[in-house]
PDB file of C-alpha atoms in Angstrom:
ATOM      1  CA  MET Z  16      49.904  31.702  58.152  1.00 65.00           C
ATOM      2  CA  ALA Z  17      49.748  31.976  61.953  1.00 83.00           C
ATOM      3  CA  TRP Z  18      51.316  34.348  64.463  1.00 91.00           C
ATOM      4  CA  SER Z  19      53.507  33.832  67.481  1.00 92.00           C
ATOM      5  CA  THR Z  20      52.744  35.627  70.756  1.00 92.00           C
ATOM      6  CA  ARG Z  21      55.258  38.352  69.914  1.00 94.00           C
ATOM      7  CA  GLU Z  22      53.844  38.835  66.399  1.00 93.00           C
ATOM      8  CA  LEU Z  23      50.292  38.999  67.772  1.00 93.00           C
ATOM      9  CA  ALA Z  24      51.337  41.635  70.296  1.00 94.00           C
ATOM     10  CA  GLU Z  25      53.069  43.698  67.590  1.00 94.00           C
ATOM     11  CA  LEU Z  26      50.042  43.557  65.268  1.00 93.00           C
ATOM     12  CA  ALA Z  27      47.704  44.571  68.087  1.00 93.00           C
ATOM     13  CA  GLY Z  28      49.989  47.366  69.234  1.00 93.00           C
ATOM     14  CA  THR Z  29      50.388  45.950  72.731  1.00 94.00           C
ATOM     15  CA  SER Z  30      52.962  44.036  74.779  1.00 94.00           C
ATOM     16  CA  LEU Z  31      53.768  40.375  75.366  1.00 93.00           C
ATOM     17  CA  ARG Z  32      52.983  40.926  79.026  1.00 94.00           C
ATOM     18  CA  ALA Z  33      49.499  42.234  78.194  1.00 95.00           C
ATOM     19  CA  VAL Z  34      48.699  39.247  75.949  1.00 95.00           C
ATOM     20  CA  ARG Z  35      49.825  36.830  78.661  1.00 94.00           C
ATOM     21  CA  HIS Z  36      47.762  38.712  81.253  1.00 95.00           C
ATOM     22  CA  TYR Z  37      44.658  38.433  79.047  1.00 94.00           C
ATOM     23  CA  HIS Z  38      45.201  34.672  79.078  1.00 94.00           C
ATOM     24  CA  GLU Z  39      45.656  34.620  82.864  1.00 93.00           C
ATOM     25  CA  VAL Z  40      42.400  36.490  83.595  1.00 93.00           C
ATOM     26  CA  GLY Z  41      40.399  34.487  81.054  1.00 92.00           C
ATOM     27  CA  LEU Z  42      39.815  37.251  78.503  1.00 92.00           C
ATOM     28  CA  LEU Z  43      41.730  35.541  75.692  1.00 93.00           C
ATOM     29  CA  ALA Z  44      41.393  31.857  74.828  1.00 91.00           C
ATOM     30  CA  GLU Z  45      44.573  29.822  74.715  1.00 91.00           C
ATOM     31  CA  PRO Z  46      45.552  28.977  71.115  1.00 91.00           C
ATOM     32  CA  GLU Z  47      46.738  25.677  69.783  1.00 88.00           C
ATOM     33  CA  ARG Z  48      50.447  24.964  69.955  1.00 89.00           C
ATOM     34  CA  ARG Z  49      52.838  23.983  67.209  1.00 84.00           C
ATOM     35  CA  ALA Z  50      54.848  20.779  67.343  1.00 82.00           C
ATOM     36  CA  ASN Z  51      57.683  22.721  68.968  1.00 81.00           C
ATOM     37  CA  GLY Z  52      55.369  23.894  71.781  1.00 82.00           C
ATOM     38  CA  TYR Z  53      55.064  27.522  70.674  1.00 86.00           C
ATOM     39  CA  LYS Z  54      51.606  29.110  70.615  1.00 90.00           C
ATOM     40  CA  GLU Z  55      49.932  29.648  67.235  1.00 92.00           C
ATOM     41  CA  TYR Z  56      47.507  32.570  67.053  1.00 93.00           C
ATOM     42  CA  GLY Z  57      44.924  33.259  64.338  1.00 93.00           C
ATOM     43  CA  VAL Z  58      42.620  36.057  63.207  1.00 93.00           C
ATOM     44  CA  ALA Z  59      40.058  35.444  65.960  1.00 92.00           C
ATOM     45  CA  HIS Z  60      42.750  36.027  68.611  1.00 94.00           C
ATOM     46  CA  LEU Z  61      43.896  39.266  66.955  1.00 93.00           C
ATOM     47  CA  VAL Z  62      40.346  40.598  66.692  1.00 92.00           C
ATOM     48  CA  ARG Z  63      39.724  39.707  70.358  1.00 93.00           C
ATOM     49  CA  VAL Z  64      42.879  41.493  71.568  1.00 94.00           C
ATOM     50  CA  LEU Z  65      42.032  44.586  69.524  1.00 92.00           C
ATOM     51  CA  ARG Z  66      38.530  44.665  71.027  1.00 90.00           C
ATOM     52  CA  ILE Z  67      39.929  44.279  74.547  1.00 91.00           C
ATOM     53  CA  ARG Z  68      42.322  47.153  73.916  1.00 91.00           C
ATOM     54  CA  ARG Z  69      39.613  49.389  72.502  1.00 87.00           C
ATOM     55  CA  LEU Z  70      37.253  48.774  75.429  1.00 85.00           C
ATOM     56  CA  SER Z  71      40.146  49.306  77.825  1.00 85.00           C
ATOM     57  CA  ASP Z  72      40.998  52.586  76.099  1.00 82.00           C
ATOM     58  CA  LEU Z  73      37.380  53.643  76.624  1.00 75.00           C
ATOM     59  CA  GLY Z  74      37.945  53.309  80.377  1.00 73.00           C
ATOM     60  CA  LEU Z  75      36.515  49.853  81.077  1.00 79.00           C
ATOM     61  CA  SER Z  76      38.333  47.587  83.502  1.00 84.00           C
ATOM     62  CA  LEU Z  77      39.298  44.066  82.495  1.00 88.00           C
ATOM     63  CA  SER Z  78      36.658  42.682  84.866  1.00 86.00           C
ATOM     64  CA  GLN Z  79      33.999  44.820  83.162  1.00 81.00           C
ATOM     65  CA  ILE Z  80      35.217  43.685  79.733  1.00 85.00           C
ATOM     66  CA  ALA Z  81      34.914  40.082  80.901  1.00 85.00           C
ATOM     67  CA  THR Z  82      31.183  40.584  81.585  1.00 80.00           C
ATOM     68  CA  LEU Z  83      30.598  41.575  77.958  1.00 79.00           C
ATOM     69  CA  GLY Z  84      31.412  38.106  76.652  1.00 69.00           C
ATOM     70  CA  THR Z  85      33.099  37.366  73.337  1.00 68.00           C
ATOM     71  CA  GLY Z  86      30.120  37.612  70.985  1.00 63.00           C
ATOM     72  CA  ASP Z  87      29.798  39.943  68.013  1.00 62.00           C
ATOM     73  CA  PRO Z  88      27.979  42.109  68.974  1.00 64.00           C
ATOM     74  CA  PRO Z  89      28.623  41.808  72.740  1.00 62.00           C
ATOM     75  CA  ASP Z  90      25.831  40.889  75.169  1.00 63.00           C
ATOM     76  CA  GLU Z  91      23.385  43.779  75.584  1.00 67.00           C
ATOM     77  CA  GLY Z  92      22.714  43.326  79.303  1.00 68.00           C
ATOM     78  CA  PRO Z  93      26.148  44.274  80.658  1.00 64.00           C
ATOM     79  CA  LEU Z  94      26.429  47.060  78.082  1.00 67.00           C
ATOM     80  CA  ARG Z  95      23.150  48.591  79.257  1.00 74.00           C
ATOM     81  CA  THR Z  96      24.333  48.416  82.857  1.00 72.00           C
ATOM     82  CA  LEU Z  97      27.596  50.122  81.977  1.00 69.00           C
ATOM     83  CA  ASP Z  98      25.719  52.703  79.943  1.00 73.00           C
ATOM     84  CA  ALA Z  99      23.597  53.584  82.974  1.00 77.00           C
ATOM     85  CA  GLU Z 100      26.682  53.898  85.171  1.00 73.00           C
ATOM     86  CA  LEU Z 101      28.349  56.209  82.662  1.00 70.00           C
ATOM     87  CA  ALA Z 102      25.298  58.411  82.056  1.00 75.00           C
ATOM     88  CA  ALA Z 103      26.394  60.961  84.650  1.00 70.00           C
ATOM     89  CA  VAL Z 104      29.748  61.334  82.898  1.00 72.00           C
ATOM     90  CA  VAL Z 105      28.352  61.850  79.401  1.00 69.00           C
ATOM     91  CA  GLU Z 106      27.288  65.489  79.845  1.00 72.00           C
ATOM     92  CA  ARG Z 107      30.725  66.516  81.103  1.00 73.00           C
ATOM     93  CA  LEU Z 108      32.425  64.661  78.247  1.00 60.00           C
ATOM     94  CA  GLN Z 109      30.141  66.299  75.699  1.00 67.00           C
ATOM     95  CA  ARG Z 110      31.050  69.746  77.029  1.00 68.00           C
ATOM     96  CA  THR Z 111      34.729  68.812  76.875  1.00 69.00           C
ATOM     97  CA  ARG Z 112      34.377  67.574  73.293  1.00 67.00           C
ATOM     98  CA  ALA Z 113      32.615  70.778  72.285  1.00 65.00           C
ATOM     99  CA  GLU Z 114      35.501  72.819  73.694  1.00 61.00           C
ATOM    100  CA  LEU Z 115      38.044  70.601  71.993  1.00 65.00           C
ATOM    101  CA  GLY Z 116      36.140  70.971  68.732  1.00 62.00           C
ATOM    102  CA  LEU Z 117      36.863  74.690  68.794  1.00 52.00           C
ATOM    103  CA  LEU Z 118      40.566  73.814  68.826  1.00 53.00           C
ATOM    104  CA  MET Z 119      40.380  71.200  66.097  1.00 56.00           C
ATOM    105  CA  ARG Z 120      38.683  72.844  63.137  1.00 46.00           C
ATOM    106  CA  ARG Z 121      40.489  70.674  60.644  1.00 43.00           C
ATOM    107  CA  PRO Z 122      39.849  67.394  58.753  1.00 43.00           C
ATOM    108  CA  ALA Z 123      40.749  64.095  60.385  1.00 41.00           C
ATOM    109  CA  PRO Z 124      44.248  62.822  59.507  1.00 40.00           C
ATOM    110  CA  ALA Z 125      44.360  60.547  56.469  1.00 37.00           C
ATOM    111  CA  GLY Z 126      45.825  57.748  58.543  1.00 39.00           C
ATOM    112  CA  ASP Z 127      42.959  57.428  61.050  1.00 41.00           C
ATOM    113  CA  PRO Z 128      41.744  53.783  61.037  1.00 43.00           C
ATOM    114  CA  PRO Z 129      38.335  53.508  59.351  1.00 50.00           C
ATOM    115  CA  VAL Z 130      36.995  51.432  62.242  1.00 46.00           C
ATOM    116  CA  GLY Z 131      38.144  53.862  64.910  1.00 44.00           C
ATOM    117  CA  ASP Z 132      34.720  55.536  64.866  1.00 47.00           C
ATOM    118  CA  PRO Z 133      32.883  54.033  61.857  1.00 48.00           C
ATOM    119  CA  PRO Z 134      29.586  55.442  60.538  1.00 50.00           C
ATOM    120  CA  ALA Z 135      26.865  53.499  62.378  1.00 48.00           C
ATOM    121  CA  GLY Z 136      24.780  52.688  59.301  1.00 54.00           C
ATOM    122  CA  PRO Z 137      27.413  51.143  56.986  1.00 64.00           C
ATOM    123  CA  TRP Z 138      29.244  49.427  59.847  1.00 64.00           C
ATOM    124  CA  ASP Z 139      26.064  47.857  61.229  1.00 67.00           C
ATOM    125  CA  ARG Z 140      25.111  46.534  57.785  1.00 74.00           C
ATOM    126  CA  MET Z 141      28.379  44.634  57.424  1.00 81.00           C
ATOM    127  CA  SER Z 142      28.609  40.966  58.349  1.00 85.00           C
ATOM    128  CA  ALA Z 143      30.701  39.923  61.350  1.00 86.00           C
ATOM    129  CA  ALA Z 144      33.259  38.427  58.936  1.00 90.00           C
ATOM    130  CA  ASP Z 145      33.516  41.679  56.957  1.00 89.00           C
ATOM    131  CA  ARG Z 146      33.958  43.726  60.125  1.00 85.00           C
ATOM    132  CA  SER Z 147      36.670  41.382  61.387  1.00 88.00           C
ATOM    133  CA  LEU Z 148      38.478  41.594  58.047  1.00 89.00           C
ATOM    134  CA  VAL Z 149      38.437  45.415  58.162  1.00 87.00           C
ATOM    135  CA  VAL Z 150      39.717  45.395  61.754  1.00 86.00           C
ATOM    136  CA  VAL Z 151      42.626  43.125  60.793  1.00 89.00           C
ATOM    137  CA  MET Z 152      43.511  45.118  57.689  1.00 87.00           C
ATOM    138  CA  THR Z 153      43.722  48.409  59.608  1.00 85.00           C
ATOM    139  CA  ARG Z 154      46.775  46.914  61.317  1.00 86.00           C
ATOM    140  CA  VAL Z 155      48.718  46.348  58.100  1.00 87.00           C
ATOM    141  CA  LEU Z 156      47.565  48.959  55.563  1.00 86.00           C
ATOM    142  CA  GLY Z 157      49.258  52.291  54.969  1.00 86.00           C
ATOM    143  CA  PRO Z 158      47.677  55.782  55.226  1.00 84.00           C
ATOM    144  CA  ARG Z 159      46.517  56.046  51.594  1.00 85.00           C
ATOM    145  CA  SER Z 160      44.825  52.652  51.621  1.00 84.00           C
ATOM    146  CA  LEU Z 161      43.274  53.274  55.043  1.00 83.00           C
ATOM    147  CA  GLN Z 162      41.746  56.534  53.859  1.00 84.00           C
ATOM    148  CA  ALA Z 163      40.366  54.862  50.725  1.00 84.00           C
ATOM    149  CA  CYS Z 164      38.871  52.126  52.908  1.00 83.00           C
ATOM    150  CA  ALA Z 165      37.297  54.687  55.244  1.00 82.00           C
ATOM    151  CA  ASP Z 166      35.817  56.627  52.316  1.00 84.00           C
ATOM    152  CA  MET Z 167      34.450  53.432  50.776  1.00 84.00           C
ATOM    153  CA  LEU Z 168      32.819  52.299  54.030  1.00 81.00           C
ATOM    154  CA  ARG Z 169      31.229  55.702  54.519  1.00 80.00           C
ATOM    155  CA  ASP Z 170      29.942  56.337  50.999  1.00 81.00           C
ATOM    156  CA  THR Z 171      29.188  52.987  49.349  1.00 79.00           C
ATOM    157  CA  PRO Z 172      25.553  51.786  49.635  1.00 81.00           C
ATOM    158  CA  PRO Z 173      24.682  48.084  49.942  1.00 83.00           C
ATOM    159  CA  VAL Z 174      24.093  46.051  46.770  1.00 86.00           C
ATOM    160  CA  PRO Z 175      21.832  42.998  46.241  1.00 87.00           C
ATOM    161  CA  THR Z 176      24.759  40.587  45.969  1.00 92.00           C
ATOM    162  CA  ASP Z 177      25.936  41.426  49.521  1.00 91.00           C
ATOM    163  CA  ASP Z 178      23.298  39.211  51.134  1.00 91.00           C
ATOM    164  CA  GLU Z 179      23.779  36.511  48.508  1.00 93.00           C
ATOM    165  CA  PHE Z 180      27.522  36.355  49.177  1.00 94.00           C
ATOM    166  CA  GLU Z 181      27.031  36.331  52.956  1.00 93.00           C
ATOM    167  CA  GLY Z 182      24.547  33.459  52.689  1.00 94.00           C
ATOM    168  CA  LEU Z 183      26.541  31.409  50.151  1.00 96.00           C
ATOM    169  CA  PRO Z 184      26.880  27.842  51.509  1.00 96.00           C
ATOM    170  CA  ALA Z 185      30.310  26.237  51.605  1.00 96.00           C
ATOM    171  CA  ASP Z 186      29.164  23.485  49.231  1.00 96.00           C
ATOM    172  CA  ALA Z 187      27.761  25.819  46.561  1.00 96.00           C
ATOM    173  CA  ASP Z 188      28.210  24.291  43.105  1.00 96.00           C
ATOM    174  CA  GLU Z 189      30.451  25.536  40.294  1.00 95.00           C
ATOM    175  CA  ARG Z 190      27.652  27.282  38.394  1.00 96.00           C
ATOM    176  CA  THR Z 191      26.440  29.173  41.471  1.00 96.00           C
ATOM    177  CA  ARG Z 192      29.948  30.351  42.327  1.00 96.00           C
ATOM    178  CA  SER Z 193      30.713  31.442  38.779  1.00 95.00           C
ATOM    179  CA  HIS Z 194      27.465  33.382  38.351  1.00 96.00           C
ATOM    180  CA  LEU Z 195      27.810  35.131  41.699  1.00 95.00           C
ATOM    181  CA  ALA Z 196      31.371  36.215  40.852  1.00 95.00           C
ATOM    182  CA  GLN Z 197      30.153  37.588  37.523  1.00 94.00           C
ATOM    183  CA  ARG Z 198      27.317  39.517  39.180  1.00 95.00           C
ATOM    184  CA  MET Z 199      29.623  40.946  41.859  1.00 94.00           C
ATOM    185  CA  LEU Z 200      32.273  41.999  39.333  1.00 93.00           C
ATOM    186  CA  PRO Z 201      30.631  45.275  38.119  1.00 92.00           C
ATOM    187  CA  HIS Z 202      30.205  46.571  41.680  1.00 91.00           C
ATOM    188  CA  VAL Z 203      33.749  45.600  42.726  1.00 91.00           C
ATOM    189  CA  ARG Z 204      35.180  47.207  39.605  1.00 90.00           C
ATOM    190  CA  ALA Z 205      33.154  50.405  40.167  1.00 90.00           C
ATOM    191  CA  VAL Z 206      34.393  50.642  43.768  1.00 88.00           C
ATOM    192  CA  ARG Z 207      38.017  50.200  42.649  1.00 87.00           C
ATOM    193  CA  GLU Z 208      37.606  52.929  40.047  1.00 89.00           C
ATOM    194  CA  ARG Z 209      35.990  55.307  42.504  1.00 89.00           C
ATOM    195  CA  TYR Z 210      38.596  54.665  45.216  1.00 86.00           C
ATOM    196  CA  PRO Z 211      42.000  54.213  43.504  1.00 84.00           C
ATOM    197  CA  GLY Z 212      43.665  53.520  46.848  1.00 79.00           C
ATOM    198  CA  LEU Z 213      41.915  50.135  46.930  1.00 78.00           C
ATOM    199  CA  ARG Z 214      43.436  48.909  43.657  1.00 74.00           C
ATOM    200  CA  ALA Z 215      46.750  48.018  45.305  1.00 76.00           C
ATOM    201  CA  PRO Z 216      46.102  48.253  49.068  1.00 70.00           C
ATOM    202  CA  GLN Z 217      49.408  46.568  49.832  1.00 68.00           C
ATOM    203  CA  ALA Z 218      51.433  49.265  48.038  1.00 74.00           C
ATOM    204  CA  ASP Z 219      51.930  51.542  51.047  1.00 77.00           C
ATOM    205  CA  GLY Z 220      51.791  48.949  53.825  1.00 77.00           C
ATOM    206  CA  PRO Z 221      54.439  49.802  56.456  1.00 80.00           C
ATOM    207  CA  ARG Z 222      55.554  46.151  56.700  1.00 83.00           C
ATOM    208  CA  GLY Z 223      55.732  45.550  52.983  1.00 83.00           C
ATOM    209  CA  HIS Z 224      53.753  44.130  50.075  1.00 83.00           C
ATOM    210  CA  ARG Z 225      54.119  40.454  51.001  1.00 87.00           C
ATOM    211  CA  PHE Z 226      53.034  40.909  54.624  1.00 89.00           C
ATOM    212  CA  VAL Z 227      49.829  42.736  53.604  1.00 88.00           C
ATOM    213  CA  THR Z 228      49.011  40.109  50.987  1.00 87.00           C
ATOM    214  CA  ASP Z 229      49.701  37.161  53.298  1.00 91.00           C
ATOM    215  CA  THR Z 230      47.695  38.710  56.134  1.00 91.00           C
ATOM    216  CA  ALA Z 231      44.725  39.420  53.860  1.00 89.00           C
ATOM    217  CA  ASP Z 232      44.769  35.905  52.404  1.00 91.00           C
ATOM    218  CA  THR Z 233      45.034  34.309  55.850  1.00 92.00           C
ATOM    219  CA  ALA Z 234      42.201  36.423  57.230  1.00 93.00           C
ATOM    220  CA  MET Z 235      39.894  35.633  54.303  1.00 93.00           C
ATOM    221  CA  ARG Z 236      40.543  31.898  54.579  1.00 93.00           C
ATOM    222  CA  GLU Z 237      39.628  31.971  58.268  1.00 94.00           C
ATOM    223  CA  LEU Z 238      36.651  34.336  58.007  1.00 95.00           C
ATOM    224  CA  TYR Z 239      34.908  33.054  54.852  1.00 96.00           C
ATOM    225  CA  ASN Z 240      33.866  29.561  53.823  1.00 96.00           C
ATOM    226  CA  ASP Z 241      35.340  27.658  50.870  1.00 96.00           C
ATOM    227  CA  ALA Z 242      32.729  28.828  48.372  1.00 96.00           C
ATOM    228  CA  GLN Z 243      33.026  32.470  49.426  1.00 96.00           C
ATOM    229  CA  CYS Z 244      36.823  32.340  49.156  1.00 95.00           C
ATOM    230  CA  ASP Z 245      36.475  30.772  45.716  1.00 96.00           C
ATOM    231  CA  VAL Z 246      34.156  33.579  44.580  1.00 96.00           C
ATOM    232  CA  LEU Z 247      36.646  36.204  45.818  1.00 94.00           C
ATOM    233  CA  LEU Z 248      39.478  34.463  43.968  1.00 93.00           C
ATOM    234  CA  ARG Z 249      37.382  34.364  40.787  1.00 94.00           C
ATOM    235  CA  ILE Z 250      36.699  38.103  41.051  1.00 93.00           C
ATOM    236  CA  ARG Z 251      40.400  38.756  41.607  1.00 90.00           C
ATOM    237  CA  SER Z 252      41.220  36.735  38.496  1.00 91.00           C
ATOM    238  CA  LEU Z 253      38.588  38.517  36.413  1.00 91.00           C
ATOM    239  CA  LEU Z 254      39.945  41.907  37.483  1.00 88.00           C
ATOM    240  CA  ARG Z 255      43.537  40.857  36.821  1.00 84.00           C
ATOM    241  CA  HIS Z 256      42.729  39.696  33.304  1.00 78.00           C
ATOM    242  CA  GLY Z 257      40.496  42.657  32.481  1.00 71.00           C
ATOM    243  CA  ALA Z 258      37.336  40.605  31.986  1.00 54.00           C
ATOM    244  CA  ALA Z 259      34.480  42.539  30.462  1.00 51.00           C
ATOM    245  CA  VAL Z 260      31.374  43.154  32.551  1.00 46.00           C
ATOM    246  CA  PRO Z 261      28.869  40.521  31.355  1.00 47.00           C
ATOM    247  CA  GLU Z 262      25.466  41.360  29.955  1.00 41.00           C
ATOM    248  CA  PRO Z 263      22.563  40.611  32.356  1.00 40.00           C
ATOM    249  CA  ALA Z 264      21.257  37.862  30.059  1.00 37.00           C
ATOM    250  CA  ALA Z 265      24.645  36.149  29.999  1.00 38.00           C
ATOM    251  CA  VAL Z 266      24.863  36.180  33.780  1.00 39.00           C
ATOM    252  CA  ALA Z 267      21.332  34.923  34.222  1.00 38.00           C
ATOM    253  CA  GLY Z 268      21.899  32.090  31.772  1.00 36.00           C
TER     254      GLY Z 268
END
């Protein structure tokens, strides 16, 4: 699955003109073209446009955004320079926020994207692939699923298999993939039980069940290697068929 320029703009909540301008000023790499000559955008392009928009919404000019590079995380040097330039503004903004807080003594709306202002600890512990996946999914999930995702990111501690999954090589053998899926299954199942909104995240997607599913599958194929995708598919199958949580000895064997 790939997106046209118009579809990319719609997903990112921006305009065709903005996407074309990002190309013109060198902020967004040109994608490959289909046989018919139309551009074909992928997950990396969507994530880049969303980051440009967020930095722009924070008050940075496109030339300032260009100095940050395209890395994840961005280069520290330009960020430190910008931070120094904005230091004089921070105190005034903090006073303004304090005054606004008096007017907003209520919980955040359920539909706020979980990556809009994520908790530093959990967000920093996530891999770049995981963060990109969350960013993409905030564009297609509905309010109930978004809130469940935000709650999960805030409250769920890391587990030992996180690092093992992130470091899984693409050529991992059958036994390694199977055992990792089995060890990840109890944690995944516990998270689904604790946050019911994650059991069928496509259920309340504003663009429909199929669009959420296709977007998630496309993003995972681009963000994770073959072995990681295989492990995720195995876990999905185990959950679908109600597989029992294996005993530690069985998994270790």
